[in-house]
């Protein structure tokens, strides 16, 4: 037997209103959690990317710093060489000056040849004694070996050649 | 004889307060709490841990980078200062020897008769030195001293070296000396120098 009703049947929803609300709320929360996690993961990824960029930059800067340090050292080397050369020039000047100061008044200097380890002097002296008394002692105190040759001139004076040798400390120092 | 067992009543009782199903809502709330806790434990916490690790690493690297950058800038600044202070020396080591110019420079102190180029040798690791022999005439030894003093200000790096020969001739002095010109080793220049000899 069939039952009949006077009212229209209402569609029965699968979920009730409050159930729907809960489901939406829970799903929304879950999506929010996932988005938050994704956001953090993305931030972490960017941090990692930036870190890698910085690491590359650090390597580059370190390499450049090393190059700059080398450049600095090279400038110091150039400066040291320059100063060394200038000091040696001043020494040459002083050596020549000292040599000329060494010549006493009665003796006339005609020529001198100075090298690293030797000095050859040509000159004229009124007497052998003046030479031996005034010029020979300082030469002997400076040089290890001193040899003098005298040639008598027609006027009675002497032409001399003095050969002086030393073991040079300065010899080719800049080689 | 059949014993009839009554079925146990497993149905959750329904309690309504103002038309709200309390038990069902409590169930959903519990479910929500469980999902939240699980999400924190398995999604958010690992993400925060990973983020914190990368963030810490980034700041460490950034501090390191700033230190390195600071050091680089300091070295660069000191290099520029050093270059500025020694600009004359640096430029002098890069210049070739110009005989004409040298003659002009030396003419204030001596009359150069001859400049003869000798050999070019490597000097230390990065330099070369070229030897020149000079024959000149000076009026007095003072000219020679002044020449040596003036060399400091010359545009090339010149060393006056032995052998030096002074020969008196009339009122003048004939001077023979050796000079060495120092410059930076330039492979091309060195090859050209070698070919010239």
PDB file of N, CA and C in Angstrom, chain A residues 127-168:
ATOM      1  N   UNK A 127     157.386  64.948  -4.366  1.00  0.00           N
ATOM      2  CA  UNK A 127     158.391  63.960  -3.918  1.00  0.00           C
ATOM      3  C   UNK A 127     157.689  62.654  -3.570  1.00  0.00           C
ATOM      4  N   UNK A 128     158.464  61.595  -3.513  1.00  0.00           N
ATOM      5  CA  UNK A 128     157.921  60.299  -3.133  1.00  0.00           C
ATOM      6  C   UNK A 128     157.483  60.346  -1.669  1.00  0.00           C
ATOM      7  N   UNK A 129     158.252  61.113  -0.851  1.00  0.00           N
ATOM      8  CA  UNK A 129     157.948  61.172   0.577  1.00  0.00           C
ATOM      9  C   UNK A 129     156.575  61.787   0.842  1.00  0.00           C
ATOM     10  N   UNK A 130     156.302  62.857   0.089  1.00  0.00           N
ATOM     11  CA  UNK A 130     154.971  63.502   0.271  1.00  0.00           C
ATOM     12  C   UNK A 130     153.871  62.484  -0.001  1.00  0.00           C
ATOM     13  N   UNK A 131     154.045  61.742  -1.071  1.00  0.00           N
ATOM     14  CA  UNK A 131     153.038  60.715  -1.418  1.00  0.00           C
ATOM     15  C   UNK A 131     152.961  59.674  -0.302  1.00  0.00           C
ATOM     16  N   UNK A 132     154.152  59.163   0.091  1.00  0.00           N
ATOM     17  CA  UNK A 132     154.188  58.094   1.095  1.00  0.00           C
ATOM     18  C   UNK A 132     153.672  58.561   2.464  1.00  0.00           C
ATOM     19  N   UNK A 133     153.846  59.840   2.725  1.00  0.00           N
ATOM     20  CA  UNK A 133     153.458  60.367   4.026  1.00  0.00           C
ATOM     21  C   UNK A 133     151.989  60.790   4.064  1.00  0.00           C
ATOM     22  N   UNK A 134     151.528  61.420   2.984  1.00  0.00           N
ATOM     23  CA  UNK A 134     150.180  62.001   3.005  1.00  0.00           C
ATOM     24  C   UNK A 134     149.105  61.151   2.326  1.00  0.00           C
ATOM     25  N   UNK A 135     149.483  60.416   1.324  1.00  0.00           N
ATOM     26  CA  UNK A 135     148.441  59.717   0.552  1.00  0.00           C
ATOM     27  C   UNK A 135     148.414  58.202   0.773  1.00  0.00           C
ATOM     28  N   UNK A 136     149.591  57.642   0.961  1.00  0.00           N
ATOM     29  CA  UNK A 136     149.650  56.180   1.099  1.00  0.00           C
ATOM     30  C   UNK A 136     148.937  55.649   2.351  1.00  0.00           C
ATOM     31  N   UNK A 137     149.136  56.256   3.528  1.00  0.00           N
ATOM     32  CA  UNK A 137     148.472  55.686   4.722  1.00  0.00           C
ATOM     33  C   UNK A 137     146.950  55.561   4.605  1.00  0.00           C
ATOM     34  N   UNK A 138     146.244  56.634   4.176  1.00  0.00           N
ATOM     35  CA  UNK A 138     144.783  56.425   4.059  1.00  0.00           C
ATOM     36  C   UNK A 138     144.395  55.366   3.039  1.00  0.00           C
ATOM     37  N   UNK A 139     145.185  55.286   1.942  1.00  0.00           N
ATOM     38  CA  UNK A 139     144.877  54.266   0.921  1.00  0.00           C
ATOM     39  C   UNK A 139     145.075  52.865   1.504  1.00  0.00           C
ATOM     40  N   UNK A 140     146.154  52.715   2.266  1.00  0.00           N
ATOM     41  CA  UNK A 140     146.449  51.397   2.854  1.00  0.00           C
ATOM     42  C   UNK A 140     145.406  51.006   3.907  1.00  0.00           C
ATOM     43  N   UNK A 141     144.848  52.027   4.548  1.00  0.00           N
ATOM     44  CA  UNK A 141     143.832  51.706   5.569  1.00  0.00           C
ATOM     45  C   UNK A 141     142.503  51.286   4.932  1.00  0.00           C
ATOM     46  N   UNK A 142     142.279  51.731   3.713  1.00  0.00           N
ATOM     47  CA  UNK A 142     141.009  51.385   3.042  1.00  0.00           C
ATOM     48  C   UNK A 142     141.141  50.097   2.233  1.00  0.00           C
ATOM     49  N   UNK A 143     142.222  49.983   1.491  1.00  0.00           N
ATOM     50  CA  UNK A 143     142.377  48.859   0.561  1.00  0.00           C
ATOM     51  C   UNK A 143     143.267  47.762   1.136  1.00  0.00           C
ATOM     52  N   UNK A 144     143.020  46.566   0.666  1.00  0.00           N
ATOM     53  CA  UNK A 144     143.795  45.422   1.160  1.00  0.00           C
ATOM     54  C   UNK A 144     145.174  45.380   0.526  1.00  0.00           C
ATOM     55  N   UNK A 145     145.213  45.756  -0.749  1.00  0.00           N
ATOM     56  CA  UNK A 145     146.505  45.686  -1.459  1.00  0.00           C
ATOM     57  C   UNK A 145     146.732  47.018  -2.182  1.00  0.00           C
ATOM     58  N   UNK A 146     147.823  47.621  -1.938  1.00  0.00           N
ATOM     59  CA  UNK A 146     148.149  48.894  -2.577  1.00  0.00           C
ATOM     60  C   UNK A 146     149.544  48.813  -3.194  1.00  0.00           C
ATOM     61  N   UNK A 147     149.617  49.111  -4.478  1.00  0.00           N
ATOM     62  CA  UNK A 147     150.908  49.114  -5.163  1.00  0.00           C
ATOM     63  C   UNK A 147     151.064  50.464  -5.865  1.00  0.00           C
ATOM     64  N   UNK A 148     152.218  51.063  -5.702  1.00  0.00           N
ATOM     65  CA  UNK A 148     152.442  52.360  -6.349  1.00  0.00           C
ATOM     66  C   UNK A 148     153.678  52.281  -7.242  1.00  0.00           C
ATOM     67  N   UNK A 149     153.552  52.850  -8.426  1.00  0.00           N
ATOM     68  CA  UNK A 149     154.667  52.920  -9.383  1.00  0.00           C
ATOM     69  C   UNK A 149     154.986  54.401  -9.595  1.00  0.00           C
ATOM     70  N   UNK A 150     156.278  54.745  -9.494  1.00  0.00           N
ATOM     71  CA  UNK A 150     156.696  56.141  -9.697  1.00  0.00           C
ATOM     72  C   UNK A 150     157.507  56.263 -10.987  1.00  0.00           C
ATOM     73  N   UNK A 151     157.292  57.328 -11.681  1.00  0.00           N
ATOM     74  CA  UNK A 151     158.061  57.638 -12.895  1.00  0.00           C
ATOM     75  C   UNK A 151     158.605  59.046 -12.731  1.00  0.00           C
ATOM     76  N   UNK A 152     159.915  59.205 -12.762  1.00  0.00           N
ATOM     77  CA  UNK A 152     160.521  60.527 -12.541  1.00  0.00           C
ATOM     78  C   UNK A 152     160.303  61.408 -13.765  1.00  0.00           C
ATOM     79  N   UNK A 153     159.893  62.653 -13.504  1.00  0.00           N
ATOM     80  CA  UNK A 153     159.681  63.619 -14.583  1.00  0.00           C
ATOM     81  C   UNK A 153     160.939  64.478 -14.759  1.00  0.00           C
ATOM     82  N   UNK A 154     161.092  65.139 -15.892  1.00  0.00           N
ATOM     83  CA  UNK A 154     162.303  65.939 -16.120  1.00  0.00           C
ATOM     84  C   UNK A 154     162.496  67.039 -15.067  1.00  0.00           C
ATOM     85  N   UNK A 155     161.382  67.564 -14.497  1.00  0.00           N
ATOM     86  CA  UNK A 155     161.516  68.643 -13.506  1.00  0.00           C
ATOM     87  C   UNK A 155     161.811  68.123 -12.097  1.00  0.00           C
ATOM     88  N   UNK A 156     161.979  66.830 -11.957  1.00  0.00           N
ATOM     89  CA  UNK A 156     162.329  66.258 -10.658  1.00  0.00           C
ATOM     90  C   UNK A 156     161.136  65.717  -9.878  1.00  0.00           C
ATOM     91  N   UNK A 157     159.929  66.084 -10.333  1.00  0.00           N
ATOM     92  CA  UNK A 157     158.719  65.579  -9.687  1.00  0.00           C
ATOM     93  C   UNK A 157     158.464  64.132 -10.152  1.00  0.00           C
ATOM     94  N   UNK A 158     157.465  63.543  -9.538  1.00  0.00           N
ATOM     95  CA  UNK A 158     157.199  62.141  -9.887  1.00  0.00           C
ATOM     96  C   UNK A 158     155.759  61.978 -10.390  1.00  0.00           C
ATOM     97  N   UNK A 159     155.667  61.222 -11.427  1.00  0.00           N
ATOM     98  CA  UNK A 159     154.343  60.818 -11.918  1.00  0.00           C
ATOM     99  C   UNK A 159     154.085  59.468 -11.247  1.00  0.00           C
ATOM    100  N   UNK A 160     152.935  59.259 -10.727  1.00  0.00           N
ATOM    101  CA  UNK A 160     152.713  57.965 -10.045  1.00  0.00           C
ATOM    102  C   UNK A 160     151.433  57.289 -10.536  1.00  0.00           C
ATOM    103  N   UNK A 161     151.468  55.984 -10.352  1.00  0.00           N
ATOM    104  CA  UNK A 161     150.262  55.192 -10.625  1.00  0.00           C
ATOM    105  C   UNK A 161     150.034  54.330  -9.381  1.00  0.00           C
ATOM    106  N   UNK A 162     148.869  54.511  -8.757  1.00  0.00           N
ATOM    107  CA  UNK A 162     148.585  53.761  -7.540  1.00  0.00           C
ATOM    108  C   UNK A 162     147.456  52.768  -7.820  1.00  0.00           C
ATOM    109  N   UNK A 163     147.759  51.499  -7.615  1.00  0.00           N
ATOM    110  CA  UNK A 163     146.734  50.456  -7.830  1.00  0.00           C
ATOM    111  C   UNK A 163     146.295  49.918  -6.473  1.00  0.00           C
ATOM    112  N   UNK A 164     145.009  49.999  -6.233  1.00  0.00           N
ATOM    113  CA  UNK A 164     144.481  49.596  -4.925  1.00  0.00           C
ATOM    114  C   UNK A 164     143.336  48.589  -5.125  1.00  0.00           C
ATOM    115  N   UNK A 165     143.421  47.504  -4.359  1.00  0.00           N
ATOM    116  CA  UNK A 165     142.411  46.447  -4.506  1.00  0.00           C
ATOM    117  C   UNK A 165     141.727  46.149  -3.175  1.00  0.00           C
ATOM    118  N   UNK A 166     140.480  45.826  -3.302  1.00  0.00           N
ATOM    119  CA  UNK A 166     139.667  45.513  -2.110  1.00  0.00           C
ATOM    120  C   UNK A 166     138.720  44.368  -2.444  1.00  0.00           C
ATOM    121  N   UNK A 167     138.347  43.621  -1.403  1.00  0.00           N
ATOM    122  CA  UNK A 167     137.302  42.611  -1.623  1.00  0.00           C
ATOM    123  C   UNK A 167     135.980  43.338  -1.406  1.00  0.00           C
ATOM    124  N   UNK A 168     135.326  43.658  -2.489  1.00  0.00           N
ATOM    125  CA  UNK A 168     134.151  44.517  -2.399  1.00  0.00           C
ATOM    126  C   UNK A 168     132.975  43.815  -1.745  1.00  0.00           C
TER     127      UNK A 168
END
